[in-house]
PDB file of C-alpha atoms in Angstrom:
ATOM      1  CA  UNK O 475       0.000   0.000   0.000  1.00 75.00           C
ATOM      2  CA  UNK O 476       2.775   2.235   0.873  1.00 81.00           C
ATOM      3  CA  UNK O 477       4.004   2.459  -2.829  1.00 85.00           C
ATOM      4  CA  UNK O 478       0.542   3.569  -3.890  1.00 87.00           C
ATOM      5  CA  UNK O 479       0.231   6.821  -2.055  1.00 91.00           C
ATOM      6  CA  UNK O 480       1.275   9.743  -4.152  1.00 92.00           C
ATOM      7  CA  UNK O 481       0.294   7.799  -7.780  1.00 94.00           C
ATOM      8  CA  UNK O 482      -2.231   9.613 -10.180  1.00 93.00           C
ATOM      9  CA  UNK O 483      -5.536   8.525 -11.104  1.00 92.00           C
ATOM     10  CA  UNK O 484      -5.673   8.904 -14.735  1.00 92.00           C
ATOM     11  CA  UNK O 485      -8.609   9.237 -16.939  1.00 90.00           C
ATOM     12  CA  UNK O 486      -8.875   6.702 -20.126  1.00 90.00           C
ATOM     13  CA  UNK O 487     -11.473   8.619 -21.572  1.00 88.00           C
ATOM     14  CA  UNK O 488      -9.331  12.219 -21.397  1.00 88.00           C
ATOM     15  CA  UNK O 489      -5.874  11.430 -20.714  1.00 89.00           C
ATOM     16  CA  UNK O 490      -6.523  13.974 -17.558  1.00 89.00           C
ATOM     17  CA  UNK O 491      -5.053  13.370 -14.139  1.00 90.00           C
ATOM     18  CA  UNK O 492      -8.112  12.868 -11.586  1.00 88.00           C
ATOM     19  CA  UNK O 493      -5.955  13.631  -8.605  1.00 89.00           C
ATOM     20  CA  UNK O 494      -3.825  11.663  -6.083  1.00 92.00           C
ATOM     21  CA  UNK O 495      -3.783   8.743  -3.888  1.00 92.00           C
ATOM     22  CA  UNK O 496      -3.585   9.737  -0.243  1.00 91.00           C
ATOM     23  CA  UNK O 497      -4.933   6.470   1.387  1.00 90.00           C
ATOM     24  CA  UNK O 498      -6.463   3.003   1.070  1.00 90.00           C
ATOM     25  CA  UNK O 499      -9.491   1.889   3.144  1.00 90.00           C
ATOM     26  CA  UNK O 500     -10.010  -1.463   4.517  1.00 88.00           C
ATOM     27  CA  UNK O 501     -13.302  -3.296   5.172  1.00 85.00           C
ATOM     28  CA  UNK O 502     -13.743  -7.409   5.394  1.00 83.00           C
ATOM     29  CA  UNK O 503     -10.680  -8.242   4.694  1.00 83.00           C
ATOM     30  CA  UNK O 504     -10.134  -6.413   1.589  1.00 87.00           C
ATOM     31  CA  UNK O 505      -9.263  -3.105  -0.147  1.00 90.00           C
ATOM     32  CA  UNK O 506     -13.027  -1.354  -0.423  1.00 90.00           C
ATOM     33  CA  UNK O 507     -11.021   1.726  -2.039  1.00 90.00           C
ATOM     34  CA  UNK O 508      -8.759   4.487  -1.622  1.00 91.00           C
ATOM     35  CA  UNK O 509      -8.783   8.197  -0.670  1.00 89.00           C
ATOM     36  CA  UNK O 510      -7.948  10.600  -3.316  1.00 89.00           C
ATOM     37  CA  UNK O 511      -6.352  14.108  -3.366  1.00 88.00           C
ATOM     38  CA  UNK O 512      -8.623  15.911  -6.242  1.00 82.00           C
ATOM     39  CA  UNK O 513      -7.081  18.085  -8.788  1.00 75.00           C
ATOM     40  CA  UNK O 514      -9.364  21.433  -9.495  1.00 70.00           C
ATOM     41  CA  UNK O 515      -8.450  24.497 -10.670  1.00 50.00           C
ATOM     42  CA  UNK O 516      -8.218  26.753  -7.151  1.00 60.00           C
ATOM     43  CA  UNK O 517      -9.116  24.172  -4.357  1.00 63.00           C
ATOM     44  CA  UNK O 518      -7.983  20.247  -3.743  1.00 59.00           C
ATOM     45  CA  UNK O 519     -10.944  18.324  -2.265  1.00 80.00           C
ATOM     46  CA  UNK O 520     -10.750  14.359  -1.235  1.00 84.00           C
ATOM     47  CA  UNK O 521     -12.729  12.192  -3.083  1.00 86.00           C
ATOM     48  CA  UNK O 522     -13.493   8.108  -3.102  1.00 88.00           C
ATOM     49  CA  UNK O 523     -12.299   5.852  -5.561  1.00 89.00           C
ATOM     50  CA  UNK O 524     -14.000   2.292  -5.660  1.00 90.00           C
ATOM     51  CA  UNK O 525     -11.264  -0.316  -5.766  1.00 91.00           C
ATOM     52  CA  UNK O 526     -14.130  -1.925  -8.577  1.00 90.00           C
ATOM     53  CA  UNK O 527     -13.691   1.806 -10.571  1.00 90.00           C
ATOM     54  CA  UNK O 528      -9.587   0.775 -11.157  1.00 91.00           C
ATOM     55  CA  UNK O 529      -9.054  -0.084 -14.589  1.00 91.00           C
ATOM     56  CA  UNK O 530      -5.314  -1.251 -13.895  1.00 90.00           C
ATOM     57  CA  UNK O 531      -2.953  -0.553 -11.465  1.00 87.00           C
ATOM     58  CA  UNK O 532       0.303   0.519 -12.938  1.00 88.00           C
ATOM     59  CA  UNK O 533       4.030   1.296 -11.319  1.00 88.00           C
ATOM     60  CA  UNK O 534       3.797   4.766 -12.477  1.00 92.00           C
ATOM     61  CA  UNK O 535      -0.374   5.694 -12.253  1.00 93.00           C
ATOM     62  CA  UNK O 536      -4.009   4.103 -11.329  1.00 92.00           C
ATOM     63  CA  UNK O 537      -6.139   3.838 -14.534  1.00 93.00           C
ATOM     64  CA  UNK O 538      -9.566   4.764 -14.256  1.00 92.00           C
ATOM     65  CA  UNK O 539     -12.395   4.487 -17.483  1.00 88.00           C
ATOM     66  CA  UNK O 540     -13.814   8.081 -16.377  1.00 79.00           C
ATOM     67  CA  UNK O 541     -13.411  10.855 -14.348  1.00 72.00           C
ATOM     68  CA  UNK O 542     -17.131  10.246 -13.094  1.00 72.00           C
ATOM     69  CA  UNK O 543     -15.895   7.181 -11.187  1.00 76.00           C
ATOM     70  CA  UNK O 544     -14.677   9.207  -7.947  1.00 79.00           C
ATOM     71  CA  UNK O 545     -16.714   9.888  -5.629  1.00 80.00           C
ATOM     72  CA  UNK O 546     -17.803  12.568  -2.677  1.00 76.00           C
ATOM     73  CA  UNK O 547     -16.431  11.312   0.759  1.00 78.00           C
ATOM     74  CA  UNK O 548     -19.459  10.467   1.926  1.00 73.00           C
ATOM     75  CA  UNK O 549     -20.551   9.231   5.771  1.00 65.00           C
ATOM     76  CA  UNK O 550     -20.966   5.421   4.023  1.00 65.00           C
ATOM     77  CA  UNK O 551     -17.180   5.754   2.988  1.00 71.00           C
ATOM     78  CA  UNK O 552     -16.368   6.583   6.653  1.00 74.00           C
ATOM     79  CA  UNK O 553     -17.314   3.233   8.008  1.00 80.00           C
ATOM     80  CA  UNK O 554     -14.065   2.188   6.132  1.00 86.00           C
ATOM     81  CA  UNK O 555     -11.020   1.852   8.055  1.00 82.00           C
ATOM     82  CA  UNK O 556      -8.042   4.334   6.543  1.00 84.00           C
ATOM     83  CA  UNK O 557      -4.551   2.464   6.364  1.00 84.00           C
ATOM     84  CA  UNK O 558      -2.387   5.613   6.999  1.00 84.00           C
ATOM     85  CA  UNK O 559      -4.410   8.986   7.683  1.00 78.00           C
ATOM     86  CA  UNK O 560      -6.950  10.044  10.284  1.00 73.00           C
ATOM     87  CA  UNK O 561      -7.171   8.956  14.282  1.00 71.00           C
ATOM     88  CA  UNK O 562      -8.663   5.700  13.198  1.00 72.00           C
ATOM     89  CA  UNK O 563      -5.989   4.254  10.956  1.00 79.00           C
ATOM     90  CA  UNK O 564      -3.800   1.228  10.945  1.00 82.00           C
ATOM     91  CA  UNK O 565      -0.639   2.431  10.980  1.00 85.00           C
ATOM     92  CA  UNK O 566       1.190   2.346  13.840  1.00 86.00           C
ATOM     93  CA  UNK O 567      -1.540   0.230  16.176  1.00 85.00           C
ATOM     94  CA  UNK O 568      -0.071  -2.691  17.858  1.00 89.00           C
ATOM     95  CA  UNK O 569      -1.112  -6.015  16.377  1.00 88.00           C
ATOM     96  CA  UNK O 570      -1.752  -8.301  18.665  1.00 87.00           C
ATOM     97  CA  UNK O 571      -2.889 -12.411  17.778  1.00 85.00           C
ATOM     98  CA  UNK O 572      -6.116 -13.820  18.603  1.00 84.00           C
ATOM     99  CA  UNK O 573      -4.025 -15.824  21.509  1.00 86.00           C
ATOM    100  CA  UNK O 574      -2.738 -12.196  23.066  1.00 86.00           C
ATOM    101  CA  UNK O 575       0.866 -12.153  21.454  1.00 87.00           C
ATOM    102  CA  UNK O 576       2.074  -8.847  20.682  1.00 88.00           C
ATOM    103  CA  UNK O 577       2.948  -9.153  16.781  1.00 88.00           C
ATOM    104  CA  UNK O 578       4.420  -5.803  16.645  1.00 89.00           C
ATOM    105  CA  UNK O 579       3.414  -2.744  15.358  1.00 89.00           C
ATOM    106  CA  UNK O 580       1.231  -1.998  12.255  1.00 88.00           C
ATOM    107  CA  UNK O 581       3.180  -0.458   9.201  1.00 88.00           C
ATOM    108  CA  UNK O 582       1.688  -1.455   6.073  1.00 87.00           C
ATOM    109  CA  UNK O 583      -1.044  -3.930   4.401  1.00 88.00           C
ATOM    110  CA  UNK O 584      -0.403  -6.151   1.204  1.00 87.00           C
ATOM    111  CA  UNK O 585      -2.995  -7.104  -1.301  1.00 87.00           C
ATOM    112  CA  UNK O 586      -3.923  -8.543  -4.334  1.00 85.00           C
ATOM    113  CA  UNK O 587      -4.235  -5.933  -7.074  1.00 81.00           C
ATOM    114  CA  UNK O 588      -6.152  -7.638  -9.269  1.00 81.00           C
ATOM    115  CA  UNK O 589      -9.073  -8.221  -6.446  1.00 83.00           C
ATOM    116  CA  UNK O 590      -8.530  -6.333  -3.745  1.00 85.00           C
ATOM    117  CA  UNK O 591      -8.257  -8.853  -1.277  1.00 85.00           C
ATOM    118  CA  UNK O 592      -5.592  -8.501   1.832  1.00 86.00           C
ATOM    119  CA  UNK O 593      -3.062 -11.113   1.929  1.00 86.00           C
ATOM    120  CA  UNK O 594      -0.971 -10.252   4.467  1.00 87.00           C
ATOM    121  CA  UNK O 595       0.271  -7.366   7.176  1.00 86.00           C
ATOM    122  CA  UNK O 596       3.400  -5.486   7.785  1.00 87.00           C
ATOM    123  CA  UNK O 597       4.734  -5.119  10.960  1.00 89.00           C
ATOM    124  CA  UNK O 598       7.990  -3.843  13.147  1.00 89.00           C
ATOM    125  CA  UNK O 599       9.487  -4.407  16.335  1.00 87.00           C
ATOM    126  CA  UNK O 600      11.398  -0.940  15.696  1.00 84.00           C
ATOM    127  CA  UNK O 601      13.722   1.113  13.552  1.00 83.00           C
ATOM    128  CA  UNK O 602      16.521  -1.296  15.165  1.00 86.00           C
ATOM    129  CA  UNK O 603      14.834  -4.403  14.826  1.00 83.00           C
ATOM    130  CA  UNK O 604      14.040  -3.538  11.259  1.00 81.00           C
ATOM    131  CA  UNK O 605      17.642  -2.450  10.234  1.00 86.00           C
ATOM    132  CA  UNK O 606      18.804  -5.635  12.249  1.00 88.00           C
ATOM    133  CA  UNK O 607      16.603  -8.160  11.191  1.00 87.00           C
ATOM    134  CA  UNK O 608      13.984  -6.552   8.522  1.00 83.00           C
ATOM    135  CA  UNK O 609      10.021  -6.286   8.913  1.00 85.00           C
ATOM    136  CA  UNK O 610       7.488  -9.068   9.409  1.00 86.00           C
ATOM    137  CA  UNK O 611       4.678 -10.246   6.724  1.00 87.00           C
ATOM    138  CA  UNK O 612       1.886 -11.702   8.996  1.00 86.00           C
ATOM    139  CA  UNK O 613      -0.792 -13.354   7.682  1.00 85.00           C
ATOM    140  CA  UNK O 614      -3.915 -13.503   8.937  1.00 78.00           C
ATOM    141  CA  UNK O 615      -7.802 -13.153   8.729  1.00 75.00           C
ATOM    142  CA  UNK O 616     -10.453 -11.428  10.155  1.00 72.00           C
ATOM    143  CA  UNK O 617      -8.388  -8.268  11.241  1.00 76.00           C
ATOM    144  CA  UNK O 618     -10.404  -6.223  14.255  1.00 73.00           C
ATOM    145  CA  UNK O 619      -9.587  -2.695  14.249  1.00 69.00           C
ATOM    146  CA  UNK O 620     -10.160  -0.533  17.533  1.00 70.00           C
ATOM    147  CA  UNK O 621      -9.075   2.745  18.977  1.00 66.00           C
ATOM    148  CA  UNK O 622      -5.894   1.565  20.624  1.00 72.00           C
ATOM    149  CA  UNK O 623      -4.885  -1.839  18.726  1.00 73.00           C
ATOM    150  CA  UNK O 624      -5.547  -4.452  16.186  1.00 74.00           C
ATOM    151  CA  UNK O 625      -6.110  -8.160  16.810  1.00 74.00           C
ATOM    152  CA  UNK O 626      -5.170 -10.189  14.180  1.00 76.00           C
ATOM    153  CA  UNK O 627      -6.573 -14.469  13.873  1.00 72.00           C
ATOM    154  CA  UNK O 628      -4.000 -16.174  12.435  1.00 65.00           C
TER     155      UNK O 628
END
């Protein structure tokens, strides 16, 4: 997910960049969509893309059919859970396993771009630990987020 943030959202239809991604948002084990910086001519709003909108994901931009495919951030896109913006994201939550072991913290989530669906979690121990022995891919299903952590079933 990391490597996503920052890539346009281009238009098939007009060749025009939509905007930006700022964030993904998580719901049932999946990717439901992802937060978007909007381009306009004096003001940048957010918008909602529909992981079902994306054409193709590409190194260098998100293909979309139409520019009509974003939408408002609505209240229905709030029930999502952000991965790296707002109080309620991922990022950073301890992870802890259905048994009570502390995993380590939350730093990114992997997925399958053609469907969506989250195969796995990134977490640290540290900036030591990671330099020392690198991060840790957990992975896992049905992923409860709350205000202060994350339990993970593995």
């Amino acid at each position: 997910m990391q490597r996503m943030i920052g890539l346009p959202i281009v238009s098939m239809a007009t060749g025009k960049e939509i905007g930006q991604i700022c964030d993904g948002c998580m719901c049932d084990g999946r990717i439901a969509g992802f937060i978007i910086k909007r381009k306009h001519a004096l003001l940048h709003h957010h918008g909602f893309l529909p992981f079902e909108a994306i054409q193709h994901l590409g190194e260098q931009a998100v293909m979309i059919d139409e520019d009509t495919k974003v939408e408002n951030v609505a209240d229905t896109h709030k029930q999502y859970d952000p991965i790296c913006t707002s109080r309620k994201k991922f990022k950073g939550k301890p992870v802890l396993s259905s048994e009570g072991d502390m995993l380590g913290l939350a730093e990114d989530v992997y997925f399958s771009m053609e469907v969506g669906t989250i195969i796995g979690y990134e977490v640290t121990d540290g900036w030591l630990s990671d330099i020392k022995e690198g991060r840790k891919v957990v992975k896992g299903h049905d992923l409860l987020l709350c205000k202060e952590r994350a339990i993970l079933s593995l």
